[in-house]
Short mmCIF file of C-alpha atoms in Angstrom, two decimals:
data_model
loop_
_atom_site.label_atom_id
_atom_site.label_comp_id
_atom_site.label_asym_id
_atom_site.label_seq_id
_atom_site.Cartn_x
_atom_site.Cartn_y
_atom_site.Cartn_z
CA UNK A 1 -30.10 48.57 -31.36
CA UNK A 2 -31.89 46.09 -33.74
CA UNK A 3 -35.44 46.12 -33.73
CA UNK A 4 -36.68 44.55 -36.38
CA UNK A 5 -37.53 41.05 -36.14
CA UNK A 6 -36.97 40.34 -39.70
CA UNK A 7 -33.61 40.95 -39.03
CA UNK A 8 -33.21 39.31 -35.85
CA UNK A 9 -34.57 36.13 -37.75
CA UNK A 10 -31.93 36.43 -40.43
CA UNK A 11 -29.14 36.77 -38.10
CA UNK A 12 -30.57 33.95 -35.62
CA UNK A 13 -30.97 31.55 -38.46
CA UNK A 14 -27.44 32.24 -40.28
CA UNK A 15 -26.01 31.14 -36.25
CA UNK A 16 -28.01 28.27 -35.98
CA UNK A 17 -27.06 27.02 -39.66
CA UNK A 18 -23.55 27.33 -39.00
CA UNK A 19 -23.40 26.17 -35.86
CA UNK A 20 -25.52 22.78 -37.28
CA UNK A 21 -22.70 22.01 -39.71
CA UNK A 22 -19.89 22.22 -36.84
CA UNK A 23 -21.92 20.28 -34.01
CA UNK A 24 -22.32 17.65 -37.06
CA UNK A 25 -18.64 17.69 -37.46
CA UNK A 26 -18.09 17.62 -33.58
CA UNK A 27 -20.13 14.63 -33.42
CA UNK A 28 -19.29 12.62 -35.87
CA UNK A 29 -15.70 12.81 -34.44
CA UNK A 30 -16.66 12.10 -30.98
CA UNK A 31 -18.20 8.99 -32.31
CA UNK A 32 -15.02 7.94 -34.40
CA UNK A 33 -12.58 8.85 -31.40
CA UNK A 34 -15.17 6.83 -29.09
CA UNK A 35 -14.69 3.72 -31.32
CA UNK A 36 -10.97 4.23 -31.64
CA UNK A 37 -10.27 4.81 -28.22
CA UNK A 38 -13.20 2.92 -26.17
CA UNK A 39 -13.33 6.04 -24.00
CA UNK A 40 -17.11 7.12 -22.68
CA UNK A 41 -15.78 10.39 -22.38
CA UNK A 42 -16.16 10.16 -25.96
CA UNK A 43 -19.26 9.03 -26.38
CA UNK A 44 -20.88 11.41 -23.83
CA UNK A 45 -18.79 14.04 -26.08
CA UNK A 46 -20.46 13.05 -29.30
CA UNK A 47 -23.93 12.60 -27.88
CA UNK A 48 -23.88 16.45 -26.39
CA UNK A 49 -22.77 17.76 -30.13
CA UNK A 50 -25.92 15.32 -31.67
CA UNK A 51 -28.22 16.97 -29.25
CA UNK A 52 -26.95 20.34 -31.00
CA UNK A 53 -27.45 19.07 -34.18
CA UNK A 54 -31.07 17.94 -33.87
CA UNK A 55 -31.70 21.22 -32.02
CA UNK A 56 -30.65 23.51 -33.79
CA UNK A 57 -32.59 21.94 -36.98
CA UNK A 58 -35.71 22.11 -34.89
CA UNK A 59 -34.21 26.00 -33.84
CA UNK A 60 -34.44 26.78 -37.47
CA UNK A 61 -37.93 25.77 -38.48
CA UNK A 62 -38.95 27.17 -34.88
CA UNK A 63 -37.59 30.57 -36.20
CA UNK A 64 -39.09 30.68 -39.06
CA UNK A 65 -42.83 29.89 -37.75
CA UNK A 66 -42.79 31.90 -34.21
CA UNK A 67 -43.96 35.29 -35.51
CA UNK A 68 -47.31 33.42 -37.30
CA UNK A 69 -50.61 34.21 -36.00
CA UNK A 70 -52.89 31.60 -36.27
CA UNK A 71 -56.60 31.16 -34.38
CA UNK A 72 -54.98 29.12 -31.25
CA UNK A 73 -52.05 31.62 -31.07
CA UNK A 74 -53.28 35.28 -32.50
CA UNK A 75 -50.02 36.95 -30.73
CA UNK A 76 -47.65 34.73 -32.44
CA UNK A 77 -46.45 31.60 -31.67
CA UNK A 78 -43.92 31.98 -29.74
CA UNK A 79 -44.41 29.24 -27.03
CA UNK A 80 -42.75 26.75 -29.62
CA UNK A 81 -39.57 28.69 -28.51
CA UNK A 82 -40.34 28.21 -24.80
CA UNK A 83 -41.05 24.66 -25.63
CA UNK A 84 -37.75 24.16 -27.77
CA UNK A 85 -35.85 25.52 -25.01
CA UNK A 86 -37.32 23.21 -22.47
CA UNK A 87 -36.75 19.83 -24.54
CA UNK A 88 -33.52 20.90 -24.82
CA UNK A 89 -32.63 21.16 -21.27
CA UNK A 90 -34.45 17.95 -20.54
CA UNK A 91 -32.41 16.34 -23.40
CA UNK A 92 -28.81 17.56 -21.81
CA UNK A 93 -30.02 16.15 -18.81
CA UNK A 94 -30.97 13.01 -19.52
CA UNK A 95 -27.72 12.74 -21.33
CA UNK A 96 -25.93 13.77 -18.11
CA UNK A 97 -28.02 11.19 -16.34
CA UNK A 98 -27.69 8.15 -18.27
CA UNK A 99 -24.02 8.67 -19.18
CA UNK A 100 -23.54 9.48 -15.02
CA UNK A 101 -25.37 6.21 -14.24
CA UNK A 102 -23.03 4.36 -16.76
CA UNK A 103 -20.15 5.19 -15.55
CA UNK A 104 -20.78 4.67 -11.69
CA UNK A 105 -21.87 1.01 -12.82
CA UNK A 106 -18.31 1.11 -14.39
CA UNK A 107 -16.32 1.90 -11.27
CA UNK A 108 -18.59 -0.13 -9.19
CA UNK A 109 -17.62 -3.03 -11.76
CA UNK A 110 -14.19 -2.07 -11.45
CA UNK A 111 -13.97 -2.27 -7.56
CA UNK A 112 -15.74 -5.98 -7.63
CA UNK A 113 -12.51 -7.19 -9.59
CA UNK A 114 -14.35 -7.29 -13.44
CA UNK A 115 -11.36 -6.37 -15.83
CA UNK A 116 -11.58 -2.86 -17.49
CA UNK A 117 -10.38 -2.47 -21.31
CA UNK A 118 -7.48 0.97 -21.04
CA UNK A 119 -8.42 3.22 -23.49
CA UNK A 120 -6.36 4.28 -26.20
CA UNK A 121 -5.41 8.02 -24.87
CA UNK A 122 -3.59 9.00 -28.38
CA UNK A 123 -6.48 9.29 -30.50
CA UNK A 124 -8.79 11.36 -27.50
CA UNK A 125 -5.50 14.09 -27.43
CA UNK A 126 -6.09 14.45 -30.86
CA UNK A 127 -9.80 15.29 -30.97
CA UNK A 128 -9.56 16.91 -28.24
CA UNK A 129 -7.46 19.71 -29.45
CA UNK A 130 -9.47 20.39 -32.50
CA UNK A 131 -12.84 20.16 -30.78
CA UNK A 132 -12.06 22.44 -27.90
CA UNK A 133 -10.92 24.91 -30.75
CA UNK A 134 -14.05 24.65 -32.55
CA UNK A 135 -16.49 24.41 -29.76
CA UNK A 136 -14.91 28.00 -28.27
CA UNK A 137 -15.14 29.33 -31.48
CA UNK A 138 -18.58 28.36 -31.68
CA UNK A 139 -19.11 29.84 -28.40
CA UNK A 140 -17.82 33.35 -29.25
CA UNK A 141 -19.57 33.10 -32.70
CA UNK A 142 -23.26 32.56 -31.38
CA UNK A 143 -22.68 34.89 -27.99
CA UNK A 144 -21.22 37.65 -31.22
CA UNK A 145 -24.34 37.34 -33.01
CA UNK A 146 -26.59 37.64 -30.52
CA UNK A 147 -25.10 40.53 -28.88
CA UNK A 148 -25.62 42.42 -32.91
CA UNK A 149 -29.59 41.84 -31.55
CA UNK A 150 -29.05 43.06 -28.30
CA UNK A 151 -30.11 39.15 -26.89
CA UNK A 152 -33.11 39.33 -27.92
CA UNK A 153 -32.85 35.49 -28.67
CA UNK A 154 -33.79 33.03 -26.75
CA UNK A 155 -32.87 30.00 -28.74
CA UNK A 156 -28.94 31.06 -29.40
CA UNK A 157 -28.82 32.09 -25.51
CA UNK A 158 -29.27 28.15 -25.07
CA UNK A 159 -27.21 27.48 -27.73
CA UNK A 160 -24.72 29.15 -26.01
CA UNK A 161 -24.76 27.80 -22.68
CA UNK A 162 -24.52 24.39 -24.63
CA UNK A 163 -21.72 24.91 -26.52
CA UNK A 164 -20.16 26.29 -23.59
CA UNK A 165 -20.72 23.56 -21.91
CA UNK A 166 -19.32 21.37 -24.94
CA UNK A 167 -16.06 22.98 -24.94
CA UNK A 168 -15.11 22.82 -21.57
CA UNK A 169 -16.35 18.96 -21.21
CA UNK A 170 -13.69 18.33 -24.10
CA UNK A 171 -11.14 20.37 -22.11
CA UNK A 172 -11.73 18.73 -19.16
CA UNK A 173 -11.31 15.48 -20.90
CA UNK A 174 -8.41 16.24 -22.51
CA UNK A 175 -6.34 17.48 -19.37
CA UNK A 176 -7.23 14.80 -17.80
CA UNK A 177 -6.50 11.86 -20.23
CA UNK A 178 -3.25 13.93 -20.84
CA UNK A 179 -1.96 13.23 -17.06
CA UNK A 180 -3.52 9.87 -17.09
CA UNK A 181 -0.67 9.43 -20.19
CA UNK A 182 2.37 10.75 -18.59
CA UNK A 183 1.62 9.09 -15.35
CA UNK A 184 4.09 6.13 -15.07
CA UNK A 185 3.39 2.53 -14.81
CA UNK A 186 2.74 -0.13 -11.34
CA UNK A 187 2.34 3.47 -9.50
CA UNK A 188 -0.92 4.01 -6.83
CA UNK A 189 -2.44 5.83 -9.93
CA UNK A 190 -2.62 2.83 -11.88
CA UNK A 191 -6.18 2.75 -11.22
CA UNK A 192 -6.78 5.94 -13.21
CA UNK A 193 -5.71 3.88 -16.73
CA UNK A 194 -8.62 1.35 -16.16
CA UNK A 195 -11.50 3.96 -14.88
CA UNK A 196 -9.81 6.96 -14.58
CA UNK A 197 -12.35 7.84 -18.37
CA UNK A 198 -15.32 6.80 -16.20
CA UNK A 199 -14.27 8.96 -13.22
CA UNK A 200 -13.76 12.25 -15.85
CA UNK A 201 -17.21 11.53 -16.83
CA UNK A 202 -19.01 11.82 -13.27
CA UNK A 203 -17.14 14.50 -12.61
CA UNK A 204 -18.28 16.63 -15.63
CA UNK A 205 -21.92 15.35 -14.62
CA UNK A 206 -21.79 16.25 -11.27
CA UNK A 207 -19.92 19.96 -12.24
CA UNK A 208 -22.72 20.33 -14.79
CA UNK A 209 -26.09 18.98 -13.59
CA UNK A 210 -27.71 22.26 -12.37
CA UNK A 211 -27.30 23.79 -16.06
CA UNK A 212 -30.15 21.66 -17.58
CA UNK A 213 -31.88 22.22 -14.63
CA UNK A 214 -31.76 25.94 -14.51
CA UNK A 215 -33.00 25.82 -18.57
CA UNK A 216 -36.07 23.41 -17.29
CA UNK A 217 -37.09 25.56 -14.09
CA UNK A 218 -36.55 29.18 -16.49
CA UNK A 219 -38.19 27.30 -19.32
CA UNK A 220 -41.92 26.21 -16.81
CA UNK A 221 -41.60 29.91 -15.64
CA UNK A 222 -42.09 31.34 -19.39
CA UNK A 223 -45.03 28.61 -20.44
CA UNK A 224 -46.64 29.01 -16.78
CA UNK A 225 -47.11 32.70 -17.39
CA UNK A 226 -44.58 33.74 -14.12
CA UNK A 227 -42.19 36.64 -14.25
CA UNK A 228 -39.66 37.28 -16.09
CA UNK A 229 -36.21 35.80 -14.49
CA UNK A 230 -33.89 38.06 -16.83
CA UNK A 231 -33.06 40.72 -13.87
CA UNK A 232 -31.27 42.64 -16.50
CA UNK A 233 -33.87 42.98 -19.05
CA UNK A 234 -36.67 43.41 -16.21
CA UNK A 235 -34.45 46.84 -15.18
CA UNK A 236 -33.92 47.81 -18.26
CA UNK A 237 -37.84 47.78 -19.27
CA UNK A 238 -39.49 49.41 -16.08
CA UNK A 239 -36.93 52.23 -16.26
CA UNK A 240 -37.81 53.08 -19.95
CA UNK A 241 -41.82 52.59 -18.97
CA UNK A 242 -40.82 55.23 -15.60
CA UNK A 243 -39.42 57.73 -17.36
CA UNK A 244 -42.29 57.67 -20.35
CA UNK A 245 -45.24 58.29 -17.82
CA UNK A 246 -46.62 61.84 -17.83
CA UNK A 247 -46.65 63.62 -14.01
CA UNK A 248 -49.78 63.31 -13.58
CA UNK A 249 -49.55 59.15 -13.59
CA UNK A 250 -47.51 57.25 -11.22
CA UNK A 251 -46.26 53.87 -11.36
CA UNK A 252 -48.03 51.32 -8.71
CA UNK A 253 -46.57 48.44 -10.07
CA UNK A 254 -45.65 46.26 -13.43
CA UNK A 255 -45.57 42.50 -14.18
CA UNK A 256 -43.39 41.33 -16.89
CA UNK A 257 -43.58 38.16 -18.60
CA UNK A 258 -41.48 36.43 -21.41
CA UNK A 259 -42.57 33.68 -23.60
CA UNK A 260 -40.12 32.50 -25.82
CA UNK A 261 -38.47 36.55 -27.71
CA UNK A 262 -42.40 37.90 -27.15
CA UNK A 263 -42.84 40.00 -23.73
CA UNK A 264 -46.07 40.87 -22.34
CA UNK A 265 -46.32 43.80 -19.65
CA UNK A 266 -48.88 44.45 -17.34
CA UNK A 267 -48.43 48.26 -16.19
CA UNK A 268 -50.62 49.09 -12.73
CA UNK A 269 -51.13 53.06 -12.55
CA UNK A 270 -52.81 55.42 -10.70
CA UNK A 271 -54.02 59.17 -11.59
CA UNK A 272 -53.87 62.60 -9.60
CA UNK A 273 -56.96 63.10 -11.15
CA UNK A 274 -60.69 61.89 -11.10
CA UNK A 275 -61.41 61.27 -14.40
CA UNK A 276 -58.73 60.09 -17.51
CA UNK A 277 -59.74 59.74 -21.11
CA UNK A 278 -59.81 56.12 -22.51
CA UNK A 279 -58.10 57.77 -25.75
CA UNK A 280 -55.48 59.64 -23.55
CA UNK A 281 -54.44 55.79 -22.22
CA UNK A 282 -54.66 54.50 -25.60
CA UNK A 283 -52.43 57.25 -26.61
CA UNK A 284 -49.88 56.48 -23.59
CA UNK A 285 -49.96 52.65 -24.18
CA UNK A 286 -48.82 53.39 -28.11
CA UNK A 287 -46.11 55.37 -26.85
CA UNK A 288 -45.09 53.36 -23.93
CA UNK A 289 -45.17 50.08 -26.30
CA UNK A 290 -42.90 52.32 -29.00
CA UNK A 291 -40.37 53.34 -26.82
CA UNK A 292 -39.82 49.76 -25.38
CA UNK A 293 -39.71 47.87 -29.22
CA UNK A 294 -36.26 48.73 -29.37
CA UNK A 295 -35.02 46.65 -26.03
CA UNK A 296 -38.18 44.64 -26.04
CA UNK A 297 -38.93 43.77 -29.89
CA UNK A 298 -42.03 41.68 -29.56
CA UNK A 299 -43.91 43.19 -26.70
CA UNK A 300 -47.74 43.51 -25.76
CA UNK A 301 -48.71 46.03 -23.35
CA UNK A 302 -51.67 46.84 -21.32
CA UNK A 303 -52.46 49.70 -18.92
CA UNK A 304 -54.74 49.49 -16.09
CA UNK A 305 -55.74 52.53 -14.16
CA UNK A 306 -57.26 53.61 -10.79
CA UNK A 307 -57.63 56.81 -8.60
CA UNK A 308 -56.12 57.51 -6.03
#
């Protein structure tokens, strides 16, 4: 397990580097295919890789400033993380929005008789084939170096889920515009060669939407101060701080919170006895807080204890 966050920064900031350079390449040829082809698919595809361009720049200089204590922020400042995260999400989905919005106007166009331009379907096959490629391989590459710090960050986990997202958008779009091509001409389907690009589009909005929104709703939990959502991670921690308690303390209850890759813990005990020394919890809440660094890098934790 990796718990250094030296080392977690290193590894965070080599993902988010390389991943810039790709989403920069992604984009650029979303925007070329877009003007080549006049497909919206395109353009929605080269917009989501922009979004991970200017992100992960702001990922980077987020990285290197959350562990610095400052007067407003003496426990690090690690809400920039919580706040990336969140602009992100509302970013993806007001790129899902808009380009949704664009494209119903499209069909509804369509249907009132107003010709639709076909797009050219031979360059989209092309990008699409090397931008799925890349966009898995992205995938794989961030989830790989996050798993080498056990997920402790935050920022590649969205990074992730983007990319993800990415990749199968341009899959989608490329199966699609591939049966749009071999279907024949003055068919039923013809339809699909005017607006069947528009149609791909609300699809992949509609299969998509509750992503960004699932990013915003985790990302108000973390800056409100409410529990942490990570199920996982919430096991894992209460049954290290469980088995770490001496017999003559019991667990009443803990609250876990996450802001940004900083946890704080609130640990509710009580005692078999009448009387505990202060230095005795001191001595416990070292010990607890040492055992959980290595699943739990940047943690703060408090004890509070009554009688029974």
């Amino acid at each position: 397990m990796v718990n250094n966050s030296i080392e977690i920064d290193i590894v965070e900031n080599k993902a988010l580097k390389a991943g810039i350079f790709i989403s920069l390449l992604m984009a650029i040829a979303g925007w070329v295919t877009y003007y080549y082809s006049g497909s919206d698919a395109m353009l929605l595809d080269g917009n989501f890789s922009f979004i991970s361009v200017f992100a992960g720049i702001i990922a980077i200089i987020i990285s290197n400033k959350k562990h610095l204590k400052t007067k407003t922020f003496p426990f690090g400042s690690y809400v920039y993380e919580a706040l990336f995260v969140l602009i992100k999400g509302i970013l993806i989905l007001g790129v899902v929005l808009v380009s949704g919005l664009q494209n119903t106007f499209k069909i509804i166009a369509y249907l009132k008789g107003k010709p639709i331009e076909n797009v050219v379907i031979g360059p989209i096959l092309i990008y699409v084939v090397v931008i799925s490629v890349l966009c898995f391989a992205l995938y794989f590459f961030y989830k790989a170096k996050n798993k080498i710090i056990d997920n402790k960050s935050s920022i590649l986990q969205v990074e992730t889920k983007s990319t993800l997202l990415d990749g199968f958008m341009s899959l989608g779009i490329g199966v699609v515009f591939l049966i749009i091509w071999l279907l024949p001409s003055n068919t039923t389907f013809d339809f699909l060669k005017s607006i069947g690009d528009a149609i791909i589009v609300l699809i992949m909005c509609l299969v998509f939407f509750t992503m960004p929104l699932k990013i915003i709703r985790d990302s108000f939990i973390e800056l409100g101060g409410g529990i942490l959502q990570d199920t996982a991670t919430k096991e894992i921690a209460e049954k290290i701080i469980v088995e770490a308690l001496p017999s003559n303390l019991k667990k009443e209850s803990i609250y876990i919170s996450k802001l940004g890759s900083s946890y704080f813990i609130l640990l509710y005990l009580t005692s078999d006895t009448n009387t505990i020394d202060l230095s005795t919890i001191e001595t416990l809440r070292k010990k607890i807080q040492e055992v959980l660094m290595p699943a739990l890098t940047n943690v703060k934790l408090e004890l509070i204890v009554s009688n029974n």
